[in-house]
mmCIF file of C-alpha atoms in Angstrom:
data_model
loop_
_atom_site.group_PDB
_atom_site.id
_atom_site.type_symbol
_atom_site.label_atom_id
_atom_site.label_comp_id
_atom_site.label_asym_id
_atom_site.label_seq_id
_atom_site.Cartn_x
_atom_site.Cartn_y
_atom_site.Cartn_z
ATOM 1 C CA MET L 1 -12.386 10.030 5.270
ATOM 2 C CA PRO L 2 -14.539 8.392 7.958
ATOM 3 C CA VAL L 3 -15.787 5.898 5.349
ATOM 4 C CA LEU L 4 -12.220 4.677 4.738
ATOM 5 C CA ARG L 5 -11.640 4.227 8.429
ATOM 6 C CA THR L 6 -14.926 2.459 9.088
ATOM 7 C CA GLU L 7 -15.168 0.245 6.016
ATOM 8 C CA LEU L 8 -11.510 -0.390 5.170
ATOM 9 C CA TYR L 9 -9.040 0.137 8.001
ATOM 10 C CA ASP L 10 -11.202 -0.999 10.930
ATOM 11 C CA ASP L 11 -11.668 -4.311 9.102
ATOM 12 C CA VAL L 12 -8.615 -6.083 10.560
ATOM 13 C CA VAL L 13 -8.084 -8.610 7.754
ATOM 14 C CA ASN L 14 -8.400 -6.151 4.871
ATOM 15 C CA GLY L 15 -6.783 -3.303 6.792
ATOM 16 C CA SER L 16 -3.705 -5.459 7.311
ATOM 17 C CA ARG L 17 -3.492 -6.124 3.591
ATOM 18 C CA ALA L 18 -3.908 -2.463 2.649
ATOM 19 C CA ASP L 19 -1.148 -1.107 4.887
ATOM 20 C CA ALA L 20 2.533 -1.982 5.156
ATOM 21 C CA SER L 21 2.453 -1.391 8.918
ATOM 22 C CA PRO L 22 1.015 -3.873 11.397
ATOM 23 C CA TRP L 23 -2.673 -3.306 12.117
ATOM 24 C CA ARG L 24 -3.468 -1.718 15.445
ATOM 25 C CA PRO L 25 -6.666 -0.237 16.845
ATOM 26 C CA ILE L 26 -6.976 3.536 16.938
ATOM 27 C CA THR L 27 -9.320 5.312 19.322
ATOM 28 C CA PRO L 28 -12.235 7.081 17.602
ATOM 29 C CA ASP L 29 -11.208 10.562 18.795
ATOM 30 C CA SER L 30 -7.556 10.360 17.684
ATOM 31 C CA LYS L 31 -6.014 11.374 14.355
ATOM 32 C CA ASP L 32 -5.611 8.280 12.243
ATOM 33 C CA PRO L 33 -2.026 8.288 10.884
ATOM 34 C CA ARG L 34 -3.056 5.966 8.041
ATOM 35 C CA LEU L 35 -5.201 8.755 6.614
ATOM 36 C CA VAL L 36 -2.710 11.615 7.031
ATOM 37 C CA VAL L 37 -0.681 12.489 3.936
ATOM 38 C CA ASP L 38 2.937 13.421 4.667
ATOM 39 C CA ASP L 39 4.264 15.331 1.660
ATOM 40 C CA THR L 40 7.740 15.505 3.219
ATOM 41 C CA ASN L 41 8.258 11.729 2.969
ATOM 42 C CA GLN L 42 9.534 11.148 -0.566
ATOM 43 C CA GLY L 43 9.409 7.377 -0.094
ATOM 44 C CA ILE L 44 5.613 7.180 -0.198
ATOM 45 C CA VAL L 45 2.922 8.701 -2.383
ATOM 46 C CA GLN L 46 -0.734 8.236 -1.478
ATOM 47 C CA PHE L 47 -3.702 8.560 -3.813
ATOM 48 C CA SER L 48 -7.461 8.512 -3.342
ATOM 49 C CA VAL L 49 -9.391 6.124 -5.569
ATOM 50 C CA VAL L 50 -12.497 7.900 -6.830
ATOM 51 C CA GLU L 51 -15.228 6.734 -9.210
ATOM 52 C CA LEU L 52 -15.107 8.672 -12.483
ATOM 53 C CA GLU L 53 -18.880 9.022 -12.494
ATOM 54 C CA GLY L 54 -20.109 10.603 -9.290
ATOM 55 C CA ASP L 55 -16.734 11.302 -7.663
ATOM 56 C CA THR L 56 -17.421 8.747 -4.909
ATOM 57 C CA LEU L 57 -14.405 7.793 -2.799
ATOM 58 C CA VAL L 58 -13.944 4.022 -3.107
ATOM 59 C CA GLY L 59 -10.460 3.430 -1.668
ATOM 60 C CA THR L 60 -6.798 4.332 -1.483
ATOM 61 C CA ALA L 61 -3.744 3.521 -3.576
ATOM 62 C CA THR L 62 -0.127 3.891 -2.547
ATOM 63 C CA LEU L 63 3.296 3.819 -4.132
ATOM 64 C CA TRP L 64 5.560 3.084 -1.159
ATOM 65 C CA GLY L 65 9.098 2.041 -0.393
ATOM 66 C CA ILE L 66 10.250 4.273 -3.232
ATOM 67 C CA ASP L 67 13.991 3.817 -3.670
ATOM 68 C CA ASN L 68 15.356 6.475 -6.016
ATOM 69 C CA HIS L 69 18.795 4.831 -6.144
ATOM 70 C CA SER L 70 17.525 1.398 -7.222
ATOM 71 C CA ARG L 71 14.588 3.011 -9.022
ATOM 72 C CA SER L 72 12.104 0.600 -7.469
ATOM 73 C CA ALA L 73 8.962 0.757 -5.340
ATOM 74 C CA HIS L 74 5.981 -1.266 -4.105
ATOM 75 C CA ILE L 75 2.337 -0.608 -4.858
ATOM 76 C CA GLY L 76 -0.642 -1.030 -2.581
ATOM 77 C CA LEU L 77 -4.373 -0.813 -3.112
ATOM 78 C CA GLY L 78 -7.206 -0.811 -0.602
ATOM 79 C CA LEU L 79 -10.763 -0.780 -1.891
ATOM 80 C CA LEU L 80 -13.944 -0.481 0.137
ATOM 81 C CA PRO L 81 -15.960 -3.725 0.207
ATOM 82 C CA SER L 82 -18.664 -2.178 -1.995
ATOM 83 C CA ALA L 83 -16.070 -1.347 -4.690
ATOM 84 C CA ARG L 84 -14.426 -4.760 -4.953
ATOM 85 C CA GLY L 85 -14.943 -6.875 -8.052
ATOM 86 C CA LYS L 86 -15.883 -3.906 -10.256
ATOM 87 C CA GLY L 87 -12.650 -3.568 -12.239
ATOM 88 C CA TYR L 88 -11.086 -0.654 -10.337
ATOM 89 C CA ARG L 89 -7.907 -2.609 -9.597
ATOM 90 C CA THR L 90 -6.770 -2.707 -13.247
ATOM 91 C CA ASP L 91 -7.225 1.034 -13.736
ATOM 92 C CA VAL L 92 -5.609 1.950 -10.417
ATOM 93 C CA ILE L 93 -2.563 -0.237 -11.027
ATOM 94 C CA ALA L 94 -2.189 1.314 -14.495
ATOM 95 C CA VAL L 95 -2.218 4.807 -12.929
ATOM 96 C CA LEU L 96 0.304 3.783 -10.244
ATOM 97 C CA CYS L 97 2.587 2.270 -12.901
ATOM 98 C CA HIS L 98 2.330 5.388 -15.067
ATOM 99 C CA TYR L 99 3.161 7.591 -12.093
ATOM 100 C CA GLY L 100 6.068 5.365 -11.024
ATOM 101 C CA PHE L 101 7.632 4.838 -14.442
ATOM 102 C CA VAL L 102 6.881 8.139 -16.194
ATOM 103 C CA VAL L 103 6.727 10.696 -13.391
ATOM 104 C CA ARG L 104 9.163 9.199 -10.868
ATOM 105 C CA GLY L 105 11.521 7.459 -13.318
ATOM 106 C CA LEU L 106 11.328 3.973 -11.790
ATOM 107 C CA HIS L 107 12.624 1.051 -13.881
ATOM 108 C CA PRO L 108 11.383 -2.563 -14.464
ATOM 109 C CA GLY L 109 13.566 -5.131 -16.152
ATOM 110 C CA GLU L 110 17.232 -5.947 -15.896
ATOM 111 C CA PHE L 111 18.415 -4.575 -12.537
ATOM 112 C CA LEU L 112 19.251 -7.849 -10.788
ATOM 113 C CA ASP L 113 21.553 -6.844 -7.927
ATOM 114 C CA GLU L 114 19.205 -8.184 -5.285
ATOM 115 C CA VAL L 115 18.858 -11.522 -3.547
ATOM 116 C CA LEU L 116 15.527 -12.349 -1.989
ATOM 117 C CA LEU L 117 15.409 -15.094 0.615
ATOM 118 C CA GLY L 118 12.353 -16.500 2.320
ATOM 119 C CA LEU L 119 11.697 -18.787 5.278
ATOM 120 C CA LEU L 120 8.413 -20.225 6.469
ATOM 121 C CA ALA L 121 7.755 -20.468 10.204
ATOM 122 C CA GLN L 122 7.267 -24.253 9.914
ATOM 123 C CA ASP L 123 10.722 -24.628 8.323
ATOM 124 C CA TRP L 124 12.549 -22.570 10.924
ATOM 125 C CA GLN L 125 14.573 -24.591 13.417
ATOM 126 C CA PRO L 126 15.267 -22.526 16.545
ATOM 127 C CA ASP L 127 18.667 -22.920 18.106
ATOM 128 C CA SER L 128 18.210 -25.540 20.833
ATOM 129 C CA LYS L 129 21.169 -24.136 22.820
ATOM 130 C CA GLY L 130 19.646 -20.883 23.809
#
């Protein structure tokens, strides 16, 4: 796992994109919580991304924010710099979708009981009173 830490998570820009939590430095001698699998948390499932030929570890993939009631989740993928642009993303997303839809029973399509709002920092007008 040191290769993931060195080449993926210690890279602030890409580490921030690969993890739902804010990036923060971790001392070299501490356990890195980003690389610890917690099988008791049913809301997240973590996978290793491994080359089929050679069994080389090239990244991580995650199904997170799993909501069994709404039958929805998010997916995340973090590939080492040397593995980017080689077509792994398509295969990994297909595996995550298969796991989510077939194994976990998630559902795409017509569930529309959600409203999503967004606001850009430049459009926000702070209250001038306080």
